[in-house]
Amino acid sequence: MIVDEDTGIYNWLLATSRGKQIPLFGMIELTGQCNLYCRHCFVTSEERKAPGLTTQQYIKLLEQMHKSGTFFVMLSGGEIFLRTDLYAIIEKAKELRLSVRLFTNGTLITREVAHKITTLYPEAVEISLYGAKNNTHDWLTRVPGSFEKTVAAIELLTERGVLVVVKNVWMRFNWSEADDWLTLVEKLGGVPRWSANVVPENNGGLSPTELRLNDEQLMELYDWELAWKQKNDRFKNSYPEETCNKINNDGNNLERVMGCGATINNYLIDFRGEVMPCPQIRLSAGNVLNAPFGHIWKNSRLFNQLRAMRDLPVSGCQGCTYWRHCNRCPGLAWIEDGGFTLPSSWACKIARIYSEVE
């Protein structure tokens, strides 16, 4: 089932799930294994060895998620198509009438795989394409030929009527191809979506953040996005709404410690079965191999502590004049700046630059 994000039904689901703390959005990392070695990847070398849970464990988990109120499910990795039981997992989710999105690099999607995907009716397939040229994309993935395979996958799916969201993370080494990338995505029939948020590794390692855009490039990005907004009503320049589920930034919400949906109506389950607030807050609330998901969602000490912190003020954010451009992530504030109640230096930097060039 596909729910249009622009409808009243979707907005009602958001409001209701937030008000009643229903775990509407769930992301499952099916594996830590991947066939690419992206320079900006947040998965650590140790985590890349993790195969994920068994088929039956995922089937049981999906039943528990459904019973607890989850409707939107994102299947991610690693690379999900490395799992030989992926179709069985998706079929179970569809049997439960869940809305499924697939996150993949696309390199393993052949003509046969593309046909199979069409029979499973995913809400969307989200594929990462990191440049408009093969040498740029392949340099970032560290795998020659990955660009051609990813582009072919997008074509195979869009020509079969599958909604393909083509994602990119703008970094110092691919930003110069922004216009060409956008042209390519539109030519392929995909829906473009991007971010400038290069995040730390899951263990807190900051090496990926060295690839972030510099100040001058961030200014160029802002101007470029303004031009794109004027041409496209469907513009979205952040993480998918289903994943981050941010509360509208009206100034007041941004002064709150947890101004997003983590632990309120969305969550992450990693490839070991650990239930976590989100991809950025890699703290375990419990493991689904030891307790039912619903019990963890309602009774986890970690989740309840974070929920209790939601309305606490963020130190130093009161009265900030840059709030209109602020997209503070509490997870990044925790990893990079030392605490959930602190400003995010990365968000502050972007908000300041965007406010100055506005």
Coordinates of C-alpha atoms in Angstrom, one line a residue:
M1 CA 0.0 0.0 0.0
I2 CA 1.3 3.4 -0.9
V3 CA 0.3 6.5 1.1
D4 CA 0.9 9.9 -0.6
E5 CA 2.9 12.1 1.7
D6 CA 0.9 15.2 0.5
T7 CA -2.5 13.9 1.6
G8 CA -4.5 14.5 4.7
I9 CA -4.3 10.8 5.6
Y10 CA -0.5 10.9 5.8
N11 CA -0.6 14.0 7.9
W12 CA -3.2 12.5 10.2
L13 CA -1.0 9.4 10.6
L14 CA 1.9 11.6 11.6
A15 CA 0.0 13.6 14.1
T16 CA -1.7 10.6 15.6
S17 CA 1.5 8.5 15.9
R18 CA 3.3 11.4 17.5
G19 CA 0.5 12.1 20.0
K20 CA 0.1 8.5 21.0
Q21 CA 3.8 7.4 20.6
I22 CA 2.9 4.8 18.0
P23 CA 6.0 3.3 16.3
L24 CA 4.7 4.2 12.8
F25 CA 8.1 4.2 11.0
G26 CA 10.6 1.4 11.4
M27 CA 14.0 0.9 9.6
I28 CA 15.5 -2.5 9.6
E29 CA 19.2 -3.0 8.8
L30 CA 19.1 -6.5 7.3
T31 CA 22.8 -6.9 7.0
G32 CA 26.1 -5.1 7.6
Q33 CA 27.6 -6.7 4.6
C34 CA 28.1 -4.7 1.4
N35 CA 29.7 -5.1 -2.0
L36 CA 30.8 -1.5 -2.1
Y37 CA 33.3 0.3 0.1
C38 CA 32.1 3.9 0.1
R39 CA 34.5 6.5 1.5
H40 CA 31.8 8.3 3.5
C41 CA 30.0 5.1 4.8
F42 CA 29.0 5.1 8.5
V43 CA 29.2 1.3 8.8
T44 CA 32.4 0.2 10.4
S45 CA 34.8 -2.5 9.1
E46 CA 33.7 -4.7 12.0
E47 CA 30.0 -4.2 11.4
R48 CA 30.5 -5.1 7.7
K49 CA 31.0 -8.7 8.9
A50 CA 27.5 -9.0 10.3
P51 CA 25.1 -11.1 8.2
G52 CA 22.0 -10.1 10.0
L53 CA 19.3 -12.2 11.7
T54 CA 17.7 -15.3 10.2
T55 CA 14.7 -15.4 7.9
Q56 CA 12.4 -16.7 10.6
Q57 CA 13.7 -14.1 13.1
Y58 CA 12.8 -11.3 10.6
I59 CA 9.4 -12.8 9.9
K60 CA 8.7 -12.9 13.7
L61 CA 10.0 -9.4 14.1
L62 CA 7.8 -8.0 11.3
E63 CA 4.7 -9.5 13.0
Q64 CA 5.7 -7.8 16.3
M65 CA 6.3 -4.5 14.5
H66 CA 2.9 -4.7 12.8
K67 CA 1.2 -5.6 16.1
S68 CA 2.8 -2.5 17.7
G69 CA 1.5 -0.1 15.1
T70 CA 4.3 0.1 12.5
F71 CA 3.1 0.7 9.0
F72 CA 6.0 2.2 7.1
V73 CA 9.0 -0.2 6.9
M74 CA 12.4 0.7 5.4
L75 CA 14.7 -2.2 4.6
S76 CA 18.3 -1.2 4.5
G77 CA 21.8 -2.5 4.9
G78 CA 24.7 -2.9 4.1
E79 CA 23.4 -4.0 0.8
I80 CA 20.0 -5.8 1.1
F81 CA 20.3 -7.7 -2.2
L82 CA 23.2 -9.7 -0.8
R83 CA 20.5 -11.6 1.3
T84 CA 19.2 -14.6 -0.5
D85 CA 16.0 -14.5 1.6
L86 CA 15.2 -10.8 0.8
Y87 CA 12.1 -11.6 -1.2
A88 CA 10.7 -13.8 1.6
I89 CA 11.2 -10.9 4.0
I90 CA 9.5 -8.4 1.7
E91 CA 6.7 -10.9 1.0
K92 CA 6.0 -11.2 4.7
A93 CA 5.9 -7.4 5.0
K94 CA 3.4 -7.2 2.2
E95 CA 1.3 -10.0 3.6
L96 CA 1.0 -7.8 6.7
R97 CA 0.0 -4.9 4.4
L98 CA 3.0 -2.9 5.4
S99 CA 4.3 -0.1 3.2
V100 CA 7.8 -1.1 2.2
R101 CA 10.8 1.0 0.9
L102 CA 14.0 -0.6 -0.2
F103 CA 17.4 1.1 0.3
T104 CA 20.0 -0.2 -2.1
N105 CA 23.1 0.7 -4.1
G106 CA 21.4 -1.0 -7.1
T107 CA 24.5 -2.8 -8.4
L108 CA 22.9 -6.3 -7.9
I109 CA 19.6 -5.4 -9.7
T110 CA 19.5 -7.4 -12.9
R111 CA 16.6 -7.5 -15.3
E112 CA 15.3 -10.6 -13.5
V113 CA 15.6 -8.9 -10.1
A114 CA 13.9 -5.8 -11.4
H115 CA 11.0 -7.9 -12.6
K116 CA 10.7 -9.6 -9.3
I117 CA 10.6 -6.2 -7.5
T118 CA 7.7 -5.1 -9.6
T119 CA 5.7 -8.1 -8.4
L120 CA 6.3 -7.0 -4.7
Y121 CA 4.9 -3.5 -5.2
P122 CA 7.3 -1.5 -2.9
E123 CA 6.3 2.0 -2.0
A124 CA 9.7 3.0 -3.5
V125 CA 13.2 1.9 -4.2
E126 CA 15.8 4.3 -3.0
I127 CA 19.1 4.1 -4.9
S128 CA 22.3 6.0 -4.1
L129 CA 24.1 7.6 -7.1
Y130 CA 27.0 9.8 -6.1
G131 CA 27.9 11.6 -9.3
A132 CA 27.1 12.2 -12.9
K133 CA 30.3 10.6 -14.1
N134 CA 31.5 7.1 -13.6
N135 CA 34.9 8.1 -12.3
T136 CA 33.4 10.3 -9.6
H137 CA 30.9 7.7 -8.4
D138 CA 33.4 4.8 -8.7
W139 CA 36.0 6.8 -6.7
L140 CA 33.6 7.3 -3.9
T141 CA 32.4 3.6 -3.9
R142 CA 35.9 2.3 -4.4
V143 CA 34.5 -0.2 -6.9
P144 CA 35.1 0.2 -10.7
G145 CA 32.0 -0.3 -12.8
S146 CA 29.6 0.4 -9.9
F147 CA 28.3 3.6 -11.7
E148 CA 27.2 1.7 -14.8
K149 CA 25.5 -0.9 -12.7
T150 CA 23.6 1.6 -10.6
V151 CA 22.5 3.6 -13.6
A152 CA 21.3 0.4 -15.3
A153 CA 19.3 -0.5 -12.2
I154 CA 17.5 2.8 -12.1
E155 CA 16.6 2.4 -15.7
L156 CA 15.4 -1.1 -15.3
L157 CA 13.1 -0.1 -12.5
T158 CA 11.7 3.2 -13.8
E159 CA 10.9 1.6 -17.2
R160 CA 8.8 -0.9 -15.2
G161 CA 6.9 1.8 -13.4
V162 CA 8.7 1.5 -10.0
L163 CA 9.1 4.7 -8.1
V164 CA 12.8 5.2 -7.8
V165 CA 14.2 7.9 -5.4
V166 CA 17.8 8.6 -6.5
K167 CA 19.7 9.9 -3.5
N168 CA 23.0 11.7 -3.2
V169 CA 25.2 13.1 -0.5
W170 CA 26.9 16.3 -1.7
M171 CA 30.6 16.2 -0.8
R172 CA 33.7 18.1 -1.7
F173 CA 34.5 15.7 -4.5
N174 CA 31.1 15.4 -6.3
W175 CA 29.5 18.8 -5.7
S176 CA 30.8 20.2 -9.0
E177 CA 28.6 17.7 -10.9
A178 CA 25.3 18.9 -9.3
D179 CA 23.7 20.2 -12.5
D180 CA 24.8 17.2 -14.5
W181 CA 23.6 14.8 -11.8
L182 CA 20.2 16.4 -11.7
T183 CA 19.9 16.2 -15.5
L184 CA 20.9 12.5 -15.4
V185 CA 18.4 11.6 -12.7
E186 CA 15.6 13.3 -14.5
K187 CA 16.6 11.6 -17.8
L188 CA 16.5 8.2 -16.0
G189 CA 13.0 8.9 -14.7
G190 CA 14.0 9.0 -11.0
V191 CA 13.0 11.4 -8.2
P192 CA 16.0 13.3 -7.0
R193 CA 16.7 13.7 -3.3
W194 CA 19.9 14.9 -1.7
S195 CA 21.6 16.0 1.5
A196 CA 24.9 17.6 2.5
N197 CA 24.9 15.6 5.8
V198 CA 28.0 13.4 5.8
V199 CA 27.7 11.6 9.2
P200 CA 30.3 10.0 11.5
E201 CA 30.8 6.3 11.6
N202 CA 28.6 4.2 13.9
N203 CA 31.4 4.0 16.5
G204 CA 31.8 7.8 16.5
G205 CA 34.7 7.9 14.1
L206 CA 34.8 11.2 12.3
S207 CA 36.8 10.4 9.2
P208 CA 33.8 10.5 6.9
T209 CA 33.1 14.1 7.9
E210 CA 36.3 15.2 6.3
L211 CA 34.4 14.9 3.0
R212 CA 31.8 17.5 4.0
L213 CA 31.4 20.6 1.8
N214 CA 33.4 23.6 2.8
D215 CA 31.9 27.0 3.5
E216 CA 32.1 28.3 0.0
Q217 CA 30.5 25.1 -1.4
L218 CA 27.7 25.3 1.2
M219 CA 26.9 28.8 -0.1
E220 CA 26.8 27.5 -3.6
L221 CA 24.5 24.7 -2.5
Y222 CA 22.1 27.2 -1.0
D223 CA 21.9 29.2 -4.2
W224 CA 21.5 26.1 -6.3
E225 CA 18.7 24.8 -4.1
L226 CA 16.9 28.1 -4.3
A227 CA 16.9 27.9 -8.1
W228 CA 15.8 24.3 -7.9
K229 CA 12.9 25.2 -5.6
Q230 CA 11.6 27.8 -8.0
K231 CA 11.3 25.2 -10.7
N232 CA 10.1 22.2 -8.7
D233 CA 7.1 22.0 -6.3
R234 CA 8.2 18.6 -5.1
F235 CA 11.6 19.8 -3.8
K236 CA 12.9 18.0 -0.8
N237 CA 16.5 18.6 0.2
S238 CA 16.9 16.6 3.4
Y239 CA 16.7 13.0 4.6
P240 CA 13.6 11.2 3.5
E241 CA 10.7 12.3 5.7
E242 CA 9.9 8.7 6.6
T243 CA 13.4 8.3 8.1
C244 CA 14.0 11.5 10.0
N245 CA 10.4 12.6 10.4
K246 CA 11.4 16.1 11.7
I247 CA 8.9 18.4 13.4
N248 CA 8.3 21.6 11.5
N249 CA 11.0 24.1 12.5
D250 CA 9.0 27.0 13.8
G251 CA 11.8 28.2 16.1
N252 CA 10.2 26.8 19.3
N253 CA 10.7 23.1 18.3
L254 CA 14.3 23.7 17.4
E255 CA 15.0 24.8 21.0
R256 CA 13.9 21.3 22.1
V257 CA 16.4 18.6 22.8
M258 CA 14.6 16.0 20.6
G259 CA 12.9 17.9 17.8
C260 CA 12.4 14.8 15.7
G261 CA 10.4 11.6 15.7
A262 CA 13.1 9.3 17.2
T263 CA 11.5 7.2 20.0
I264 CA 8.2 9.0 19.4
N265 CA 7.0 7.4 16.1
N266 CA 10.2 6.0 14.5
Y267 CA 13.0 3.7 15.3
L268 CA 15.8 1.6 14.0
I269 CA 16.6 -2.1 14.4
D270 CA 20.2 -2.9 13.4
F271 CA 21.6 -6.1 11.9
R272 CA 22.1 -7.6 15.3
G273 CA 18.6 -7.1 16.4
E274 CA 19.3 -4.1 18.6
V275 CA 16.5 -1.5 18.8
M276 CA 17.8 2.0 18.6
P277 CA 16.3 5.5 18.4
C278 CA 17.6 6.2 14.9
P279 CA 20.5 5.7 12.6
Q280 CA 22.5 8.5 14.3
I281 CA 21.8 7.5 17.9
R282 CA 23.5 4.1 18.1
L283 CA 22.4 3.2 21.6
S284 CA 20.5 0.0 22.3
A285 CA 17.1 0.0 24.0
G286 CA 17.1 -3.8 23.9
N287 CA 17.4 -6.7 21.5
V288 CA 14.5 -8.3 19.7
L289 CA 16.1 -11.7 20.2
N290 CA 15.7 -11.3 24.0
A291 CA 12.4 -9.4 24.2
P292 CA 9.4 -8.6 21.9
F293 CA 9.7 -5.4 20.0
G294 CA 6.5 -4.0 21.6
H295 CA 7.8 -4.5 25.1
I296 CA 11.1 -2.7 24.2
W297 CA 9.3 0.2 22.6
K298 CA 7.0 0.8 25.6
N299 CA 9.3 -0.1 28.5
S300 CA 12.9 0.7 27.4
R301 CA 14.7 2.9 30.0
L302 CA 16.7 4.5 27.2
F303 CA 13.6 5.4 25.1
N304 CA 11.7 6.7 28.1
Q305 CA 14.7 8.8 29.1
L306 CA 14.9 10.4 25.7
R307 CA 11.2 10.9 25.6
A308 CA 11.4 12.7 28.9
M309 CA 14.1 15.0 27.5
R310 CA 12.1 16.1 24.5
D311 CA 11.0 19.4 25.8
L312 CA 14.2 20.3 27.6
P313 CA 15.8 23.4 26.1
V314 CA 19.0 23.1 24.0
S315 CA 21.8 24.9 25.7
G316 CA 22.6 28.1 23.8
C317 CA 19.8 27.9 21.1
Q318 CA 17.4 30.3 22.8
G319 CA 17.1 33.5 20.8
C320 CA 19.2 32.2 17.9
T321 CA 18.5 34.3 14.8
Y322 CA 19.4 31.4 12.4
W323 CA 16.6 29.1 13.4
R324 CA 14.8 29.3 10.1
H325 CA 17.6 27.4 8.4
C326 CA 18.4 25.1 11.3
N327 CA 17.9 21.3 10.9
R328 CA 19.6 20.3 14.2
C329 CA 20.0 16.5 14.7
P330 CA 20.2 15.5 18.3
G331 CA 22.2 12.4 17.2
L332 CA 24.9 14.5 15.6
A333 CA 24.9 16.8 18.6
W334 CA 25.5 13.8 20.8
I335 CA 28.2 12.2 18.5
E336 CA 30.1 15.3 17.5
D337 CA 29.5 17.8 20.3
G338 CA 29.2 15.7 23.4
G339 CA 25.5 15.7 24.4
F340 CA 21.8 15.6 23.4
T341 CA 21.2 19.0 25.1
L342 CA 23.9 20.8 23.1
P343 CA 23.7 22.6 19.8
S344 CA 25.0 20.7 16.7
S345 CA 28.0 22.5 15.4
W346 CA 27.3 21.2 11.9
A347 CA 23.7 22.4 12.0
C348 CA 24.9 25.7 13.4
K349 CA 27.4 26.1 10.6
I350 CA 24.8 25.4 7.8
A351 CA 22.2 27.7 9.4
R352 CA 24.7 30.5 9.8
I353 CA 25.9 30.3 6.2
Y354 CA 22.4 30.0 4.7
S355 CA 21.2 33.0 6.8
E356 CA 24.1 35.1 5.6
V357 CA 23.6 34.4 1.9
E358 CA 19.8 34.6 2.0

